[in-house]
């Protein structure tokens, strides 16, 4: 076994000075040498579909916040502002590509066919798992920060060993960059050339801590220390994210090992409905990012290319309202699981001890029922 | 049948599972070319290739966490943690992910992982190389926790662990790695039952893993004094086979539990609680724990003080039988206050 090492390669990362961008905040498309070859399929139809996707998930998000305020959900982590990052990425993946995500990736779930009420059932507290991971090729949301990155790396290792063609995607935020699991996942992925896309949504905050607490250098620089090429893109530019993901996916599918995308975005809302971001960030900053809203940007671009925005907005509204209406109806009538479900699925086969506890509970419950008169 | 050491029996179990099931993969530190620091995986990488016997980067959370991802993709990973005291960096992945994924996903995602951990002391090792952390895992719903006392048990229990669709923590008594015994590779095991390894009538002595041999020695020594001990090898630490233990105590009326791990909030605590709940009225005396003390595992020069041994077990037998010759018969609280 040789002990040769690759020298550090500064060309491993693109976008360090300025995040890669195809659409500026006013929705004006600029030529980009790296991105443009991967955007040749983008036409008015593609842009319209992306706009409608983003409109619907924003509406789901708004409805979820309202449902939480009305006591129908225990908690909700809004994705407001991160629609372009998520939809730009997932819409160019294959259905077989497996997603291992954090808990704010509602747009990914939506694009994988998960119904809104299935997403919200977790936050209503009726289940830990709103959908079948194998049906959607998407693991259910991970709450331990960064833990899912290792699952993605292991999945991709198994894919590589099996000669499979699909890729795994690890989705996480800037806070997860400090977790050992995330860094170990990059070590493993690099060591085994695993086809995993590390997709970091840098939304600038881990609850209250600005990204500077996690790292003094741009996030996208760090994977290069693991030998993993990285792209730093404007995460509020759905086309930049789309192109970057295509570049990364092609790299992965060619067997060239893992890649990393840092999507620079902004969490426009609170960390969760329990959070009060006024305590740790000022209005000017929020205003600045409001001017970079990904949905507004895409709308302006569509207008700029002469798309019929009145009818596009009308269609988006009709579809989003219908999703929200159906979501509200499903959530407000969603029954809790039967109490004995507490005991289900601890193991694939239930042992005597747990069976005894189940029976004890059943007998106790039965004893509380009023006697027939 | 052939005679082999426990390491050879474990190696045979891994080899037979790798051969029988293509989804079985091994991952751990130094398990490939080196064959593991204890040689349990000797020659397996050469025979099955580096994609089925994987030399992992030096990161325990990474080993367990990537194994989770492999299990998602249909593999049946067997992780090696090099030493007991090295498992803690992987603790989150074990208790928050591996243990909970089946429950979290309402049975849709199975985690058929096995995590092999050499454990226990008495080998003169440096810090973090002699611990018995089984109680941490026994406390976690969703994990099975097993151990083995002999080459035969090691072989059949490891095979059963790998074949299980539930995650199994398999504790290997490293102090017994070089003991030899007959191994029948056709024998099978379950993962939930204890074994009565010696019948007796005067007291029930429960042990597992490295303490089973000591317990049997104690039973021989006790028999010289006319005391008949029944020795139970727990084998499964989670779940605990309460039926076998209680059935024995109903006959003997007395219970001693021994293990190397510290006694507070331990497997012994749980075994004794089970007996009190199941057959309190059959107890003739207070149950006894003979365990490591509630200290960190000490430097090697002190491990004989820490570890339960034959004399401490016999002393507990004397106590539970009310024999006056108990050397440690310390004054009780009542006597002190009187």
GROMACS .gro file of C-alpha atoms in nm, chain B residues 146-292:
model
  147
  519UNK     CA    1  -2.609  -1.037   2.452
  520UNK     CA    2  -2.281  -1.190   2.558
  521UNK     CA    3  -2.115  -1.532   2.560
  522UNK     CA    4  -1.914  -1.735   2.806
  523UNK     CA    5  -1.764  -2.013   2.593
  524UNK     CA    6  -1.642  -2.073   2.238
  525UNK     CA    7  -1.963  -2.264   2.160
  526UNK     CA    8  -2.184  -1.986   2.294
  527UNK     CA    9  -1.974  -1.727   2.115
  528UNK     CA   10  -2.014  -1.905   1.783
  529UNK     CA   11  -2.386  -1.966   1.792
  530UNK     CA   12  -2.484  -1.640   1.961
  531UNK     CA   13  -2.287  -1.428   1.714
  532UNK     CA   14  -2.452  -1.609   1.424
  533UNK     CA   15  -2.794  -1.554   1.579
  534UNK     CA   16  -2.710  -1.187   1.639
  535UNK     CA   17  -2.614  -1.132   1.276
  536UNK     CA   18  -2.926  -1.313   1.155
  537UNK     CA   19  -3.151  -1.105   1.381
  538UNK     CA   20  -3.355  -0.829   1.219
  539UNK     CA   21  -3.317  -0.626   1.539
  540UNK     CA   22  -2.996  -0.446   1.630
  541UNK     CA   23  -2.780  -0.651   1.866
  542UNK     CA   24  -2.492  -0.538   2.086
  543UNK     CA   25  -2.272  -0.842   2.122
  544UNK     CA   26  -2.031  -0.817   2.414
  545UNK     CA   27  -1.730  -1.046   2.380
  546UNK     CA   28  -1.545  -1.130   2.704
  547UNK     CA   29  -1.197  -1.045   2.588
  548UNK     CA   30  -1.040  -1.203   2.898
  549UNK     CA   31  -1.177  -1.536   2.772
  550UNK     CA   32  -1.070  -1.491   2.408
  551UNK     CA   33  -0.800  -1.755   2.438
  552UNK     CA   34  -0.994  -2.020   2.630
  553UNK     CA   35  -1.057  -2.333   2.425
  554UNK     CA   36  -1.365  -2.544   2.391
  555UNK     CA   37  -1.555  -2.776   2.163
  556UNK     CA   38  -1.756  -2.596   1.896
  557UNK     CA   39  -2.042  -2.751   1.704
  558UNK     CA   40  -2.099  -2.534   1.399
  559UNK     CA   41  -2.440  -2.691   1.341
  560UNK     CA   42  -2.574  -2.569   1.675
  561UNK     CA   43  -2.809  -2.271   1.683
  562UNK     CA   44  -2.908  -2.028   1.956
  563UNK     CA   45  -3.177  -1.780   2.040
  564UNK     CA   46  -3.105  -1.433   2.172
  565UNK     CA   47  -3.341  -1.423   2.467
  566UNK     CA   48  -3.290  -1.716   2.700
  567UNK     CA   49  -3.058  -1.785   2.989
  568UNK     CA   50  -2.895  -2.124   3.043
  569UNK     CA   51  -2.874  -2.318   3.365
  570UNK     CA   52  -2.515  -2.435   3.348
  571UNK     CA   53  -2.506  -2.612   3.685
  572UNK     CA   54  -2.799  -2.750   3.882
  573UNK     CA   55  -2.805  -2.683   4.255
  574UNK     CA   56  -3.037  -2.649   4.551
  575UNK     CA   57  -2.910  -2.401   4.812
  576UNK     CA   58  -2.872  -2.072   4.623
  577UNK     CA   59  -2.897  -1.936   4.269
  578UNK     CA   60  -2.584  -1.770   4.133
  579UNK     CA   61  -2.646  -1.560   3.821
  580UNK     CA   62  -2.350  -1.459   3.602
  581UNK     CA   63  -2.274  -1.381   3.240
  582UNK     CA   64  -1.983  -1.341   3.006
  583UNK     CA   65  -1.645  -1.345   3.178
  584UNK     CA   66  -1.795  -1.419   3.522
  585UNK     CA   67  -1.955  -1.751   3.429
  586UNK     CA   68  -1.626  -1.941   3.466
  587UNK     CA   69  -1.565  -1.775   3.804
  588UNK     CA   70  -1.919  -1.861   3.911
  589UNK     CA   71  -1.863  -2.227   3.822
  590UNK     CA   72  -1.535  -2.225   4.016
  591UNK     CA   73  -1.721  -2.080   4.312
  592UNK     CA   74  -1.981  -2.355   4.288
  593UNK     CA   75  -1.710  -2.621   4.300
  594UNK     CA   76  -1.548  -2.453   4.600
  595UNK     CA   77  -1.885  -2.422   4.774
  596UNK     CA   78  -1.962  -2.785   4.716
  597UNK     CA   79  -1.650  -2.871   4.917
  598UNK     CA   80  -1.832  -2.712   5.209
  599UNK     CA   81  -2.152  -2.893   5.132
  600UNK     CA   82  -2.324  -2.598   4.966
  601UNK     CA   83  -2.505  -2.666   4.639
  602UNK     CA   84  -2.513  -2.364   4.406
  603UNK     CA   85  -2.724  -2.342   4.092
  604UNK     CA   86  -2.538  -2.140   3.829
  605UNK     CA   87  -2.728  -1.953   3.559
  606UNK     CA   88  -2.553  -1.799   3.259
  607UNK     CA   89  -2.776  -1.508   3.168
  608UNK     CA   90  -2.646  -1.494   2.805
  609UNK     CA   91  -2.900  -1.226   2.715
  610UNK     CA   92  -2.864  -0.901   2.909
  611UNK     CA   93  -3.155  -0.742   2.727
  612UNK     CA   94  -3.407  -0.890   2.748
  613UNK     CA   95  -3.335  -1.067   3.076
  614UNK     CA   96  -3.480  -1.417   3.097
  615UNK     CA   97  -3.673  -1.358   3.418
  616UNK     CA   98  -3.853  -1.688   3.388
  617UNK     CA   99  -3.538  -1.899   3.416
  618UNK     CA  100  -3.402  -1.694   3.704
  619UNK     CA  101  -3.729  -1.691   3.900
  620UNK     CA  102  -3.787  -2.062   3.844
  621UNK     CA  103  -3.450  -2.129   4.002
  622UNK     CA  104  -3.500  -1.893   4.295
  623UNK     CA  105  -3.837  -2.052   4.369
  624UNK     CA  106  -3.643  -2.372   4.436
  625UNK     CA  107  -3.333  -2.232   4.609
  626UNK     CA  108  -3.481  -1.931   4.792
  627UNK     CA  109  -3.154  -1.740   4.759
  628UNK     CA  110  -2.997  -1.524   4.489
  629UNK     CA  111  -2.650  -1.389   4.418
  630UNK     CA  112  -2.580  -1.192   4.101
  631UNK     CA  113  -2.229  -1.122   3.982
  632UNK     CA  114  -2.077  -0.917   3.704
  633UNK     CA  115  -1.772  -0.701   3.645
  634UNK     CA  116  -1.966  -0.380   3.586
  635UNK     CA  117  -2.036  -0.155   3.881
  636UNK     CA  118  -2.340  -0.251   4.086
  637UNK     CA  119  -2.547   0.066   4.095
  638UNK     CA  120  -2.822   0.080   3.830
  639UNK     CA  121  -2.678  -0.238   3.686
  640UNK     CA  122  -2.785  -0.565   3.530
  641UNK     CA  123  -2.766  -0.713   3.880
  642UNK     CA  124  -3.007  -0.445   4.001
  643UNK     CA  125  -3.249  -0.547   3.729
  644UNK     CA  126  -3.216  -0.922   3.786
  645UNK     CA  127  -3.279  -0.876   4.157
  646UNK     CA  128  -3.575  -0.646   4.098
  647UNK     CA  129  -3.722  -0.905   3.864
  648UNK     CA  130  -3.693  -1.176   4.129
  649UNK     CA  131  -3.850  -0.953   4.391
  650UNK     CA  132  -4.142  -0.883   4.159
  651UNK     CA  133  -4.178  -1.241   4.038
  652UNK     CA  134  -4.120  -1.454   4.349
  653UNK     CA  135  -4.063  -1.237   4.654
  654UNK     CA  136  -4.238  -1.487   4.875
  655UNK     CA  137  -3.984  -1.755   4.788
  656UNK     CA  138  -3.683  -1.550   4.900
  657UNK     CA  139  -3.530  -1.676   5.225
  658UNK     CA  140  -3.271  -1.398   5.239
  659UNK     CA  141  -3.190  -1.065   5.082
  660UNK     CA  142  -3.039  -1.104   4.735
  661UNK     CA  143  -2.670  -1.024   4.701
  662UNK     CA  144  -2.477  -0.832   4.437
  663UNK     CA  145  -2.112  -0.919   4.375
  664UNK     CA  146  -1.996  -0.664   4.124
  665UNK     CA  147  -1.734  -0.407   4.046
   0.00000   0.00000   0.00000
